[in-house]
Amino acid sequence: AQSVSQHNHHVILSEAASLELGCNYSYGGTVNLFWYVQYPGQHLQLLLKYFSGDPLVKGIKGFEAEFIKSKFSFNLRKPSVQWSDTAEYFCAVNADRGSTLGRLYFGRGTQLTVWP
Amino acid sequence: GAGVSQSPSNKVTEKGKDVELRCDPISGHTALYWYRQRLGQGLEFLIYFQGNSAPDKSGLPSDRFSAERTGGSVSTLTIQRTQQEDSAVYLCASSLVYQPQHFGDGTRLSIL
């Protein structure tokens, strides 16, 4: 079975600090990778996704993530965080079956708190 | 446009009672998923419907849990004889084929 590990449960940063959230997965086949974000009081929203092609993907709000296949990693980065980035971030993976996406395997989430 | 709609948003019930949770997916989305999130844990897959195919029920934790999707649209997740460990946020998501999932706000279920 696939599993997803997020290394940090809670990250606290000051505004303008750089952010990197770790995500590792266990699955030997072709995968699709996602980062979702949940702002306080809101539903889960897609931040960015990787299906194929350039392993460096850019998402909304200045976030990016890099897929490193050899390390089974898909770390999320942002060069300068803002107070409004305070949220919970979830890494998710599913197996690429070519025609459908199927179930997602989620990490436990990382709560990011940004102090103004 | 309208997103995934779930009802009720909150449900409090006594242990042993049955509950039904509803999900209205985004119009036209052929895939529908149920997940749950218990306190301090990640999202846990429950069941997945794709078009007219047989659902993937591999994540249902016990035979007290069941789900159906009528007419390829609305889905109902039913939990019979609820237990305290069923307390969680139940999330529904929908998607087009080969597209990311869109999530609803969830139903917060509390079992007394």
mmCIF file of N, CA and C in Angstrom, chain B:
data_model
loop_
_atom_site.group_PDB
_atom_site.id
_atom_site.type_symbol
_atom_site.label_atom_id
_atom_site.label_comp_id
_atom_site.label_asym_id
_atom_site.label_seq_id
_atom_site.Cartn_x
_atom_site.Cartn_y
_atom_site.Cartn_z
ATOM 1 N N GLY B 1 -18.407 28.818 -10.002
ATOM 2 C CA GLY B 1 -19.537 27.892 -10.067
ATOM 3 C C GLY B 1 -19.704 27.166 -8.753
ATOM 4 N N ALA B 2 -20.760 26.368 -8.649
ATOM 5 C CA ALA B 2 -21.041 25.655 -7.415
ATOM 6 C C ALA B 2 -19.992 24.592 -7.185
ATOM 7 N N GLY B 3 -19.618 24.456 -5.934
ATOM 8 C CA GLY B 3 -18.637 23.437 -5.576
ATOM 9 C C GLY B 3 -19.324 22.199 -5.069
ATOM 10 N N VAL B 4 -18.569 21.345 -4.412
ATOM 11 C CA VAL B 4 -19.113 20.142 -3.801
ATOM 12 C C VAL B 4 -19.871 20.557 -2.547
ATOM 13 N N SER B 5 -21.088 20.085 -2.437
ATOM 14 C CA SER B 5 -21.937 20.460 -1.307
ATOM 15 C C SER B 5 -22.186 19.257 -0.420
ATOM 16 N N GLN B 6 -21.970 19.436 0.885
ATOM 17 C CA GLN B 6 -22.204 18.352 1.832
ATOM 18 C C GLN B 6 -23.199 18.792 2.897
ATOM 19 N N SER B 7 -24.025 17.828 3.318
ATOM 20 C CA SER B 7 -24.979 18.130 4.387
ATOM 21 C C SER B 7 -25.185 16.905 5.262
ATOM 22 N N PRO B 8 -25.449 17.100 6.557
ATOM 23 C CA PRO B 8 -25.389 18.389 7.242
ATOM 24 C C PRO B 8 -23.942 18.818 7.452
ATOM 25 N N SER B 9 -23.720 20.039 7.876
ATOM 26 C CA SER B 9 -22.357 20.485 8.149
ATOM 27 C C SER B 9 -21.880 19.948 9.492
ATOM 28 N N ASN B 10 -22.828 19.775 10.398
ATOM 29 C CA ASN B 10 -22.515 19.202 11.705
ATOM 30 C C ASN B 10 -23.603 18.204 12.083
ATOM 31 N N LYS B 11 -23.195 17.126 12.718
ATOM 32 C CA LYS B 11 -24.162 16.133 13.166
ATOM 33 C C LYS B 11 -23.709 15.576 14.505
ATOM 34 N N VAL B 12 -24.584 15.686 15.498
ATOM 35 C CA VAL B 12 -24.319 15.100 16.802
ATOM 36 C C VAL B 12 -25.360 14.026 17.037
ATOM 37 N N THR B 13 -24.918 12.842 17.405
ATOM 38 C CA THR B 13 -25.858 11.753 17.608
ATOM 39 C C THR B 13 -25.366 10.852 18.733
ATOM 40 N N GLU B 14 -26.265 10.040 19.213
ATOM 41 C CA GLU B 14 -25.929 9.128 20.298
ATOM 42 C C GLU B 14 -25.337 7.841 19.748
ATOM 43 N N LYS B 15 -24.456 7.279 20.509
ATOM 44 C CA LYS B 15 -23.880 5.985 20.155
ATOM 45 C C LYS B 15 -25.001 4.985 19.888
ATOM 46 N N GLY B 16 -24.825 4.234 18.801
ATOM 47 C CA GLY B 16 -25.802 3.215 18.455
ATOM 48 C C GLY B 16 -26.820 3.639 17.408
ATOM 49 N N LYS B 17 -26.921 4.939 17.192
ATOM 50 C CA LYS B 17 -27.851 5.436 16.181
ATOM 51 C C LYS B 17 -27.231 5.324 14.788
ATOM 52 N N ASP B 18 -28.091 5.340 13.775
ATOM 53 C CA ASP B 18 -27.626 5.361 12.390
ATOM 54 C C ASP B 18 -27.570 6.811 11.905
ATOM 55 N N VAL B 19 -26.615 7.117 11.030
ATOM 56 C CA VAL B 19 -26.530 8.455 10.448
ATOM 57 C C VAL B 19 -26.373 8.352 8.937
ATOM 58 N N GLU B 20 -26.882 9.362 8.253
ATOM 59 C CA GLU B 20 -26.713 9.475 6.804
ATOM 60 C C GLU B 20 -26.091 10.817 6.483
ATOM 61 N N LEU B 21 -25.045 10.786 5.687
ATOM 62 C CA LEU B 21 -24.353 11.991 5.264
ATOM 63 C C LEU B 21 -24.507 12.107 3.758
ATOM 64 N N ARG B 22 -24.751 13.335 3.298
ATOM 65 C CA ARG B 22 -25.062 13.535 1.884
ATOM 66 C C ARG B 22 -23.981 14.341 1.182
ATOM 67 N N CYS B 23 -23.779 14.006 -0.076
ATOM 68 C CA CYS B 23 -22.806 14.738 -0.897
ATOM 69 C C CYS B 23 -23.402 15.026 -2.265
ATOM 70 N N ASP B 24 -23.386 16.289 -2.651
ATOM 71 C CA ASP B 24 -23.769 16.705 -4.005
ATOM 72 C C ASP B 24 -22.499 17.095 -4.738
ATOM 73 N N PRO B 25 -22.059 16.323 -5.700
ATOM 74 C CA PRO B 25 -20.804 16.642 -6.382
ATOM 75 C C PRO B 25 -20.987 17.792 -7.353
ATOM 76 N N ILE B 26 -19.894 18.263 -7.884
ATOM 77 C CA ILE B 26 -19.943 19.273 -8.931
ATOM 78 C C ILE B 26 -20.611 18.650 -10.161
ATOM 79 N N SER B 27 -21.507 19.401 -10.764
ATOM 80 C CA SER B 27 -22.256 18.890 -11.909
ATOM 81 C C SER B 27 -21.314 18.430 -13.019
ATOM 82 N N GLY B 28 -21.560 17.218 -13.494
ATOM 83 C CA GLY B 28 -20.749 16.688 -14.583
ATOM 84 C C GLY B 28 -19.557 15.870 -14.142
ATOM 85 N N HIS B 29 -19.224 15.933 -12.863
ATOM 86 C CA HIS B 29 -18.096 15.136 -12.369
ATOM 87 C C HIS B 29 -18.514 13.675 -12.250
ATOM 88 N N THR B 30 -17.738 12.815 -12.892
ATOM 89 C CA THR B 30 -18.099 11.404 -12.925
ATOM 90 C C THR B 30 -17.529 10.628 -11.735
ATOM 91 N N ALA B 31 -16.515 11.170 -11.111
ATOM 92 C CA ALA B 31 -15.887 10.477 -9.991
ATOM 93 C C ALA B 31 -16.284 11.145 -8.681
ATOM 94 N N LEU B 32 -16.567 10.316 -7.674
ATOM 95 C CA LEU B 32 -16.943 10.824 -6.361
ATOM 96 C C LEU B 32 -16.238 9.992 -5.313
ATOM 97 N N TYR B 33 -15.708 10.658 -4.286
ATOM 98 C CA TYR B 33 -14.883 10.019 -3.259
ATOM 99 C C TYR B 33 -15.387 10.423 -1.880
ATOM 100 N N TRP B 34 -15.258 9.519 -0.949
ATOM 101 C CA TRP B 34 -15.489 9.819 0.470
ATOM 102 C C TRP B 34 -14.191 9.549 1.243
ATOM 103 N N TYR B 35 -13.862 10.493 2.108
ATOM 104 C CA TYR B 35 -12.732 10.356 3.011
ATOM 105 C C TYR B 35 -13.208 10.726 4.406
ATOM 106 N N ARG B 36 -12.441 10.339 5.418
ATOM 107 C CA ARG B 36 -12.703 10.869 6.740
ATOM 108 C C ARG B 36 -11.388 11.318 7.356
ATOM 109 N N GLN B 37 -11.530 12.268 8.263
ATOM 110 C CA GLN B 37 -10.350 12.797 8.958
ATOM 111 C C GLN B 37 -10.645 12.808 10.440
ATOM 112 N N ARG B 38 -9.973 11.925 11.146
ATOM 113 C CA ARG B 38 -10.101 11.914 12.598
ATOM 114 C C ARG B 38 -9.101 12.890 13.173
ATOM 115 N N LEU B 39 -9.383 13.334 14.382
ATOM 116 C CA LEU B 39 -8.611 14.406 15.004
ATOM 117 C C LEU B 39 -7.130 14.067 15.009
ATOM 118 N N GLY B 40 -6.328 14.979 14.461
ATOM 119 C CA GLY B 40 -4.881 14.819 14.486
ATOM 120 C C GLY B 40 -4.338 13.853 13.459
ATOM 121 N N GLN B 41 -5.206 13.391 12.573
ATOM 122 C CA GLN B 41 -4.759 12.437 11.567
ATOM 123 C C GLN B 41 -5.015 12.970 10.165
ATOM 124 N N GLY B 42 -4.390 12.345 9.205
ATOM 125 C CA GLY B 42 -4.596 12.725 7.812
ATOM 126 C C GLY B 42 -5.909 12.194 7.280
ATOM 127 N N LEU B 43 -6.184 12.509 6.042
ATOM 128 C CA LEU B 43 -7.405 12.025 5.418
ATOM 129 C C LEU B 43 -7.276 10.543 5.102
ATOM 130 N N GLU B 44 -8.334 9.822 5.399
ATOM 131 C CA GLU B 44 -8.362 8.375 5.229
ATOM 132 C C GLU B 44 -9.419 8.042 4.170
ATOM 133 N N PHE B 45 -9.021 7.357 3.126
ATOM 134 C CA PHE B 45 -9.938 6.998 2.045
ATOM 135 C C PHE B 45 -10.992 6.019 2.520
ATOM 136 N N LEU B 46 -12.230 6.223 2.084
ATOM 137 C CA LEU B 46 -13.317 5.308 2.417
ATOM 138 C C LEU B 46 -13.827 4.568 1.187
ATOM 139 N N ILE B 47 -14.307 5.318 0.182
ATOM 140 C CA ILE B 47 -14.937 4.683 -0.977
ATOM 141 C C ILE B 47 -14.857 5.620 -2.173
ATOM 142 N N TYR B 48 -14.903 5.035 -3.380
ATOM 143 C CA TYR B 48 -14.712 5.796 -4.613
ATOM 144 C C TYR B 48 -15.674 5.267 -5.666
ATOM 145 N N PHE B 49 -16.436 6.164 -6.264
ATOM 146 C CA PHE B 49 -17.340 5.845 -7.354
ATOM 147 C C PHE B 49 -16.797 6.460 -8.644
ATOM 148 N N GLN B 50 -16.781 5.706 -9.715
ATOM 149 C CA GLN B 50 -16.362 6.234 -11.012
ATOM 150 C C GLN B 50 -17.372 5.775 -12.054
ATOM 151 N N GLY B 51 -18.171 6.713 -12.520
ATOM 152 C CA GLY B 51 -19.151 6.420 -13.556
ATOM 153 C C GLY B 51 -20.041 5.264 -13.167
ATOM 154 N N ASN B 52 -20.204 4.321 -14.081
ATOM 155 C CA ASN B 52 -21.047 3.148 -13.850
ATOM 156 C C ASN B 52 -20.260 1.948 -13.350
ATOM 157 N N SER B 53 -18.973 2.139 -13.088
ATOM 158 C CA SER B 53 -18.153 1.022 -12.626
ATOM 159 C C SER B 53 -18.494 0.671 -11.183
ATOM 160 N N ALA B 54 -18.169 -0.562 -10.821
ATOM 161 C CA ALA B 54 -18.364 -0.966 -9.424
ATOM 162 C C ALA B 54 -17.501 -0.094 -8.523
ATOM 163 N N PRO B 55 -18.043 0.370 -7.412
ATOM 164 C CA PRO B 55 -17.262 1.260 -6.537
ATOM 165 C C PRO B 55 -16.091 0.540 -5.883
ATOM 166 N N ASP B 56 -15.060 1.304 -5.590
ATOM 167 C CA ASP B 56 -13.923 0.809 -4.828
ATOM 168 C C ASP B 56 -14.247 1.023 -3.355
ATOM 169 N N LYS B 57 -14.598 -0.050 -2.666
ATOM 170 C CA LYS B 57 -15.010 0.032 -1.268
ATOM 171 C C LYS B 57 -13.889 -0.349 -0.317
ATOM 172 N N SER B 58 -12.682 -0.419 -0.817
ATOM 173 C CA SER B 58 -11.597 -1.008 -0.047
ATOM 174 C C SER B 58 -11.256 -0.239 1.219
ATOM 175 N N GLY B 59 -11.677 1.021 1.325
ATOM 176 C CA GLY B 59 -11.352 1.807 2.497
ATOM 177 C C GLY B 59 -12.409 1.795 3.590
ATOM 178 N N LEU B 60 -13.542 1.194 3.346
ATOM 179 C CA LEU B 60 -14.591 1.175 4.376
ATOM 180 C C LEU B 60 -14.094 0.378 5.580
ATOM 181 N N PRO B 61 -14.158 0.969 6.773
ATOM 182 C CA PRO B 61 -13.524 0.325 7.942
ATOM 183 C C PRO B 61 -14.294 -0.855 8.511
ATOM 184 N N SER B 62 -15.579 -0.931 8.263
ATOM 185 C CA SER B 62 -16.357 -2.066 8.777
ATOM 186 C C SER B 62 -17.651 -2.170 7.984
ATOM 187 N N ASP B 63 -18.383 -3.243 8.211
ATOM 188 C CA ASP B 63 -19.651 -3.430 7.488
ATOM 189 C C ASP B 63 -20.753 -2.508 8.011
ATOM 190 N N ARG B 64 -20.432 -1.698 9.006
ATOM 191 C CA ARG B 64 -21.422 -0.704 9.452
ATOM 192 C C ARG B 64 -21.463 0.487 8.486
ATOM 193 N N PHE B 65 -20.434 0.587 7.661
ATOM 194 C CA PHE B 65 -20.336 1.687 6.717
ATOM 195 C C PHE B 65 -20.792 1.227 5.331
ATOM 196 N N SER B 66 -21.595 2.066 4.689
ATOM 197 C CA SER B 66 -21.998 1.786 3.311
ATOM 198 C C SER B 66 -22.228 3.111 2.600
ATOM 199 N N ALA B 67 -22.196 3.069 1.303
ATOM 200 C CA ALA B 67 -22.442 4.281 0.520
ATOM 201 C C ALA B 67 -23.089 3.902 -0.781
ATOM 202 N N GLU B 68 -23.882 4.815 -1.279
ATOM 203 C CA GLU B 68 -24.470 4.619 -2.595
ATOM 204 C C GLU B 68 -24.433 5.940 -3.346
ATOM 205 N N ARG B 69 -24.523 5.806 -4.646
ATOM 206 C CA ARG B 69 -24.532 6.984 -5.499
ATOM 207 C C ARG B 69 -25.672 6.784 -6.503
ATOM 208 N N THR B 70 -26.671 7.593 -6.380
ATOM 209 C CA THR B 70 -27.872 7.423 -7.192
ATOM 210 C C THR B 70 -27.781 8.279 -8.449
ATOM 211 N N GLY B 71 -28.101 7.659 -9.580
ATOM 212 C CA GLY B 71 -28.154 8.403 -10.832
ATOM 213 C C GLY B 71 -26.829 9.021 -11.234
ATOM 214 N N GLY B 72 -25.749 8.484 -10.697
ATOM 215 C CA GLY B 72 -24.442 9.019 -11.041
ATOM 216 C C GLY B 72 -24.167 10.398 -10.496
ATOM 217 N N SER B 73 -24.983 10.821 -9.513
ATOM 218 C CA SER B 73 -24.779 12.168 -8.990
ATOM 219 C C SER B 73 -24.655 12.145 -7.472
ATOM 220 N N VAL B 74 -25.746 12.402 -6.777
ATOM 221 C CA VAL B 74 -25.729 12.520 -5.316
ATOM 222 C C VAL B 74 -25.309 11.199 -4.675
ATOM 223 N N SER B 75 -24.534 11.332 -3.600
ATOM 224 C CA SER B 75 -24.105 10.148 -2.855
ATOM 225 C C SER B 75 -24.498 10.286 -1.389
ATOM 226 N N THR B 76 -24.807 9.154 -0.784
ATOM 227 C CA THR B 76 -25.119 9.097 0.641
ATOM 228 C C THR B 76 -24.197 8.096 1.312
ATOM 229 N N LEU B 77 -23.545 8.533 2.370
ATOM 230 C CA LEU B 77 -22.723 7.648 3.201
ATOM 231 C C LEU B 77 -23.536 7.343 4.456
ATOM 232 N N THR B 78 -23.734 6.079 4.721
ATOM 233 C CA THR B 78 -24.520 5.647 5.876
ATOM 234 C C THR B 78 -23.634 4.925 6.868
ATOM 235 N N ILE B 79 -23.748 5.310 8.117
ATOM 236 C CA ILE B 79 -23.036 4.616 9.198
ATOM 237 C C ILE B 79 -24.100 4.067 10.128
ATOM 238 N N GLN B 80 -24.115 2.756 10.284
ATOM 239 C CA GLN B 80 -25.094 2.116 11.170
ATOM 240 C C GLN B 80 -24.481 1.872 12.541
ATOM 241 N N ARG B 81 -25.323 1.915 13.543
ATOM 242 C CA ARG B 81 -24.907 1.597 14.923
ATOM 243 C C ARG B 81 -23.608 2.336 15.258
ATOM 244 N N THR B 82 -23.670 3.646 15.187
ATOM 245 C CA THR B 82 -22.458 4.454 15.349
ATOM 246 C C THR B 82 -21.729 4.168 16.656
ATOM 247 N N GLN B 83 -20.414 4.276 16.586
ATOM 248 C CA GLN B 83 -19.529 4.121 17.733
ATOM 249 C C GLN B 83 -18.763 5.417 17.938
ATOM 250 N N GLN B 84 -18.201 5.576 19.102
ATOM 251 C CA GLN B 84 -17.490 6.826 19.388
ATOM 252 C C GLN B 84 -16.294 7.016 18.461
ATOM 253 N N GLU B 85 -15.679 5.924 18.033
ATOM 254 C CA GLU B 85 -14.520 6.061 17.144
ATOM 255 C C GLU B 85 -14.913 6.511 15.735
ATOM 256 N N ASP B 86 -16.227 6.594 15.468
ATOM 257 C CA ASP B 86 -16.671 7.105 14.174
ATOM 258 C C ASP B 86 -16.651 8.629 14.141
ATOM 259 N N SER B 87 -16.443 9.255 15.287
ATOM 260 C CA SER B 87 -16.377 10.715 15.334
ATOM 261 C C SER B 87 -15.227 11.195 14.463
ATOM 262 N N ALA B 88 -15.554 12.081 13.521
ATOM 263 C CA ALA B 88 -14.567 12.547 12.555
ATOM 264 C C ALA B 88 -15.226 13.586 11.662
ATOM 265 N N VAL B 89 -14.415 14.197 10.808
ATOM 266 C CA VAL B 89 -14.955 15.001 9.712
ATOM 267 C C VAL B 89 -14.989 14.116 8.471
ATOM 268 N N TYR B 90 -16.151 14.011 7.867
ATOM 269 C CA TYR B 90 -16.318 13.192 6.660
ATOM 270 C C TYR B 90 -16.326 14.118 5.454
ATOM 271 N N LEU B 91 -15.389 13.878 4.569
ATOM 272 C CA LEU B 91 -15.196 14.742 3.407
ATOM 273 C C LEU B 91 -15.585 14.021 2.133
ATOM 274 N N CYS B 92 -16.239 14.746 1.270
ATOM 275 C CA CYS B 92 -16.590 14.247 -0.051
ATOM 276 C C CYS B 92 -15.809 15.049 -1.090
ATOM 277 N N ALA B 93 -15.406 14.391 -2.144
ATOM 278 C CA ALA B 93 -14.712 15.058 -3.240
ATOM 279 C C ALA B 93 -15.252 14.537 -4.559
ATOM 280 N N SER B 94 -15.140 15.349 -5.594
ATOM 281 C CA SER B 94 -15.535 14.877 -6.924
ATOM 282 C C SER B 94 -14.513 15.361 -7.941
ATOM 283 N N SER B 95 -14.509 14.701 -9.084
ATOM 284 C CA SER B 95 -13.570 15.099 -10.122
ATOM 285 C C SER B 95 -14.067 14.646 -11.488
ATOM 286 N N LEU B 96 -13.524 15.283 -12.510
ATOM 287 C CA LEU B 96 -13.639 14.766 -13.866
ATOM 288 C C LEU B 96 -12.590 13.676 -14.040
ATOM 289 N N VAL B 97 -12.715 12.920 -15.104
ATOM 290 C CA VAL B 97 -11.732 11.877 -15.360
ATOM 291 C C VAL B 97 -10.358 12.502 -15.513
ATOM 292 N N TYR B 98 -9.397 11.964 -14.821
ATOM 293 C CA TYR B 98 -8.003 12.370 -14.902
ATOM 294 C C TYR B 98 -7.797 13.831 -14.529
ATOM 295 N N GLN B 99 -8.553 14.281 -13.565
ATOM 296 C CA GLN B 99 -8.398 15.634 -13.057
ATOM 297 C C GLN B 99 -8.349 15.599 -11.525
ATOM 298 N N PRO B 100 -7.758 16.623 -10.915
ATOM 299 C CA PRO B 100 -7.674 16.628 -9.456
ATOM 300 C C PRO B 100 -9.050 16.675 -8.789
ATOM 301 N N GLN B 101 -9.083 16.250 -7.555
ATOM 302 C CA GLN B 101 -10.321 16.201 -6.806
ATOM 303 C C GLN B 101 -10.640 17.557 -6.186
ATOM 304 N N HIS B 102 -11.926 17.881 -6.170
ATOM 305 C CA HIS B 102 -12.440 19.087 -5.526
ATOM 306 C C HIS B 102 -13.203 18.651 -4.282
ATOM 307 N N PHE B 103 -12.902 19.281 -3.164
ATOM 308 C CA PHE B 103 -13.459 18.844 -1.895
ATOM 309 C C PHE B 103 -14.596 19.742 -1.415
ATOM 310 N N GLY B 104 -15.532 19.124 -0.691
ATOM 311 C CA GLY B 104 -16.559 19.871 0.003
ATOM 312 C C GLY B 104 -16.063 20.338 1.360
ATOM 313 N N ASP B 105 -16.944 20.996 2.101
ATOM 314 C CA ASP B 105 -16.593 21.523 3.425
ATOM 315 C C ASP B 105 -16.594 20.445 4.499
ATOM 316 N N GLY B 106 -17.205 19.314 4.207
ATOM 317 C CA GLY B 106 -17.208 18.219 5.162
ATOM 318 C C GLY B 106 -18.402 18.252 6.103
ATOM 319 N N THR B 107 -18.640 17.094 6.704
ATOM 320 C CA THR B 107 -19.624 16.961 7.780
ATOM 321 C C THR B 107 -18.867 16.572 9.038
ATOM 322 N N ARG B 108 -19.015 17.381 10.080
ATOM 323 C CA ARG B 108 -18.377 17.049 11.355
ATOM 324 C C ARG B 108 -19.330 16.183 12.147
ATOM 325 N N LEU B 109 -18.966 14.936 12.357
ATOM 326 C CA LEU B 109 -19.812 13.970 13.054
ATOM 327 C C LEU B 109 -19.278 13.750 14.461
ATOM 328 N N SER B 110 -20.149 13.941 15.433
ATOM 329 C CA SER B 110 -19.770 13.720 16.833
ATOM 330 C C SER B 110 -20.699 12.681 17.425
ATOM 331 N N ILE B 111 -20.123 11.646 17.993
ATOM 332 C CA ILE B 111 -20.891 10.563 18.594
ATOM 333 C C ILE B 111 -20.766 10.681 20.113
ATOM 334 N N LEU B 112 -21.893 10.843 20.771
ATOM 335 C CA LEU B 112 -21.875 11.004 22.229
ATOM 336 C C LEU B 112 -21.858 9.659 22.948
#
